[in-house]
Tab-separated table of C-alpha atoms in Angstrom:
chain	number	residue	atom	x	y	z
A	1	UNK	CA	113.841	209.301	84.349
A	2	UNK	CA	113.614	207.877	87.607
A	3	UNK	CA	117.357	208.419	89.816
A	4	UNK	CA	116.067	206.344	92.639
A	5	UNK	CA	116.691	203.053	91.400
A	6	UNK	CA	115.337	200.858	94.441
A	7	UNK	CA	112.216	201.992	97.100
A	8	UNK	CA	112.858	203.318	100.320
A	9	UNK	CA	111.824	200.263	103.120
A	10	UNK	CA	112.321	201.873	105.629
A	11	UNK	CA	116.019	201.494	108.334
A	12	UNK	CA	115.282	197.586	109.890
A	13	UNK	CA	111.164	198.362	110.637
A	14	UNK	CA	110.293	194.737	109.926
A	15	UNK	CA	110.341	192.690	112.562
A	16	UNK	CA	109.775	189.242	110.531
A	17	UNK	CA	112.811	189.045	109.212
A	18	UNK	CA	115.150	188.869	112.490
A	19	UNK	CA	112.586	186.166	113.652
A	20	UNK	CA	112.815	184.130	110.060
A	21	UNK	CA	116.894	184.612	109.926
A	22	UNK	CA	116.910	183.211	113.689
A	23	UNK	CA	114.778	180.549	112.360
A	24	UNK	CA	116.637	179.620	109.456
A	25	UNK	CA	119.933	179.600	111.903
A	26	UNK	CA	118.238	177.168	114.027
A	27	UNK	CA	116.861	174.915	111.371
A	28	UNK	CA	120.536	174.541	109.896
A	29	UNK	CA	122.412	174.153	113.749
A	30	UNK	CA	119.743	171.999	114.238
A	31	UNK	CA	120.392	169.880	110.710
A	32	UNK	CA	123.998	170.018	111.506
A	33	UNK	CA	124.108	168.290	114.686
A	34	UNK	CA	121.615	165.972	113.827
A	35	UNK	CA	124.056	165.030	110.608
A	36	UNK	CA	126.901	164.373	113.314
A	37	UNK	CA	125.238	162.702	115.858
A	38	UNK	CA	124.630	159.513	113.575
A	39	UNK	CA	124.661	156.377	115.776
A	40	UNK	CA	125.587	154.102	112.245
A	41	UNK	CA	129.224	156.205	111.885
A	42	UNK	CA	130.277	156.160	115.071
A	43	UNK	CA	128.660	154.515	118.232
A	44	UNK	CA	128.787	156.366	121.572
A	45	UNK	CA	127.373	156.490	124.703
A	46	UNK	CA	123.278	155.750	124.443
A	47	UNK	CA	122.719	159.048	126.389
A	48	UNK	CA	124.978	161.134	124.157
A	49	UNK	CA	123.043	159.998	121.402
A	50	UNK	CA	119.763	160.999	122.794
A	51	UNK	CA	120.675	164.069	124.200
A	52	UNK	CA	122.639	164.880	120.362
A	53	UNK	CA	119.050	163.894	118.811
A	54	UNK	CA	117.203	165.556	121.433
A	55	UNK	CA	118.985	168.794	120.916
A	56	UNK	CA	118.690	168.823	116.832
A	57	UNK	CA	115.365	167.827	117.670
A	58	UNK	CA	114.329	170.781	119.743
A	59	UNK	CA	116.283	172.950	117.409
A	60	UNK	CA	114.512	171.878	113.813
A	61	UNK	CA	111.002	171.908	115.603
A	62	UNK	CA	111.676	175.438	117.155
A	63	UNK	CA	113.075	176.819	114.018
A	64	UNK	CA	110.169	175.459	111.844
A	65	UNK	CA	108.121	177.242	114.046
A	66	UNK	CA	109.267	180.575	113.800
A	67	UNK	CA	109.549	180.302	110.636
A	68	UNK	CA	105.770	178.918	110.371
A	69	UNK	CA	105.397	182.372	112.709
A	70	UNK	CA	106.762	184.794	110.182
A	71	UNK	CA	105.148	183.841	107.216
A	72	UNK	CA	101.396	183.564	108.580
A	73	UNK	CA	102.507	187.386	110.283
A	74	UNK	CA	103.355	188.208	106.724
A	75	UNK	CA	100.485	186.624	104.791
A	76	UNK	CA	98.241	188.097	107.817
A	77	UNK	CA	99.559	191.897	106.262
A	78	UNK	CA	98.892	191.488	102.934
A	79	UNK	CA	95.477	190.344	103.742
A	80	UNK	CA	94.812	193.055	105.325
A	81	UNK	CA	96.315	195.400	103.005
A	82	UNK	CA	94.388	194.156	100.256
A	83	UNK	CA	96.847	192.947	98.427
A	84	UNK	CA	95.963	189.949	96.400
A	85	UNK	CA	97.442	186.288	97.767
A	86	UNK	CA	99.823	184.432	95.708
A	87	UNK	CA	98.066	181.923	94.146
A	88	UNK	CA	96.037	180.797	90.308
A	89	UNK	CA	94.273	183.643	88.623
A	90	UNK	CA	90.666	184.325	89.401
A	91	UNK	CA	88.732	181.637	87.451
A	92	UNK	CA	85.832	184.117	86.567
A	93	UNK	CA	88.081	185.694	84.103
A	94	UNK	CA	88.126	184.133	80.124
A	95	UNK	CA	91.006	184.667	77.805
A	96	UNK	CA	90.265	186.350	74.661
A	97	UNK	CA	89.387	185.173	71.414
A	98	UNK	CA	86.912	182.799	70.452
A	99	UNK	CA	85.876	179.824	72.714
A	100	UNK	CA	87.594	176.393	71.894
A	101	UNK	CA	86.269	173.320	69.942
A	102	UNK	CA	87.665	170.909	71.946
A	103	UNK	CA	89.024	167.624	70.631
């Protein structure tokens, strides 16, 4: 009987995940003020509106980024681990039984 119900991952050694949760922050800042700076609700000054889209803009493209970051750094480890990739089963391989007829 196994007491240790979860693996030990070590105290905050990965440092993906502060890069993909800063990522995720600026993806949604960046959706939010994109959301409220909608020239069709409200009209404003033509140079608040750019700078508003401007702003979400940089935001979204610098969170999709790091986000873009972590997960090649993260498929880059399991390659090198050895791990298999996510992704169909190895075609070579045949289920059992006999062979179909077709149609």
């Amino acid at each position: 009987m196994n007491l240790k119900p979860y693996e030990n991952h070590g105290a905050g050694d990965d440092p993906t995940a502060v890069r993909a949760a800063l990522g995720l922050g600026l993806l949604a800042v960046g959706g939010w003020l994109l959301t409220t700076a909608r020239p069709w609700h409200k009209p404003g000054h033509p140079l608040a509106l750019a700078l508003g889209w401007t702003a979400s803009g940089a935001m979204l493209l610098c969170g999709l980024v790091l986000l873009a970051r972590c997960v090649r750094t993260v498929h880059a480890e399991a390659d090198r681990s050895g791990d298999a990739p996510p992704g169909p089963p190895d075609s070579s391989l045949r289920p059992s039984g006999p062979p179909s007829k077709g149609r």
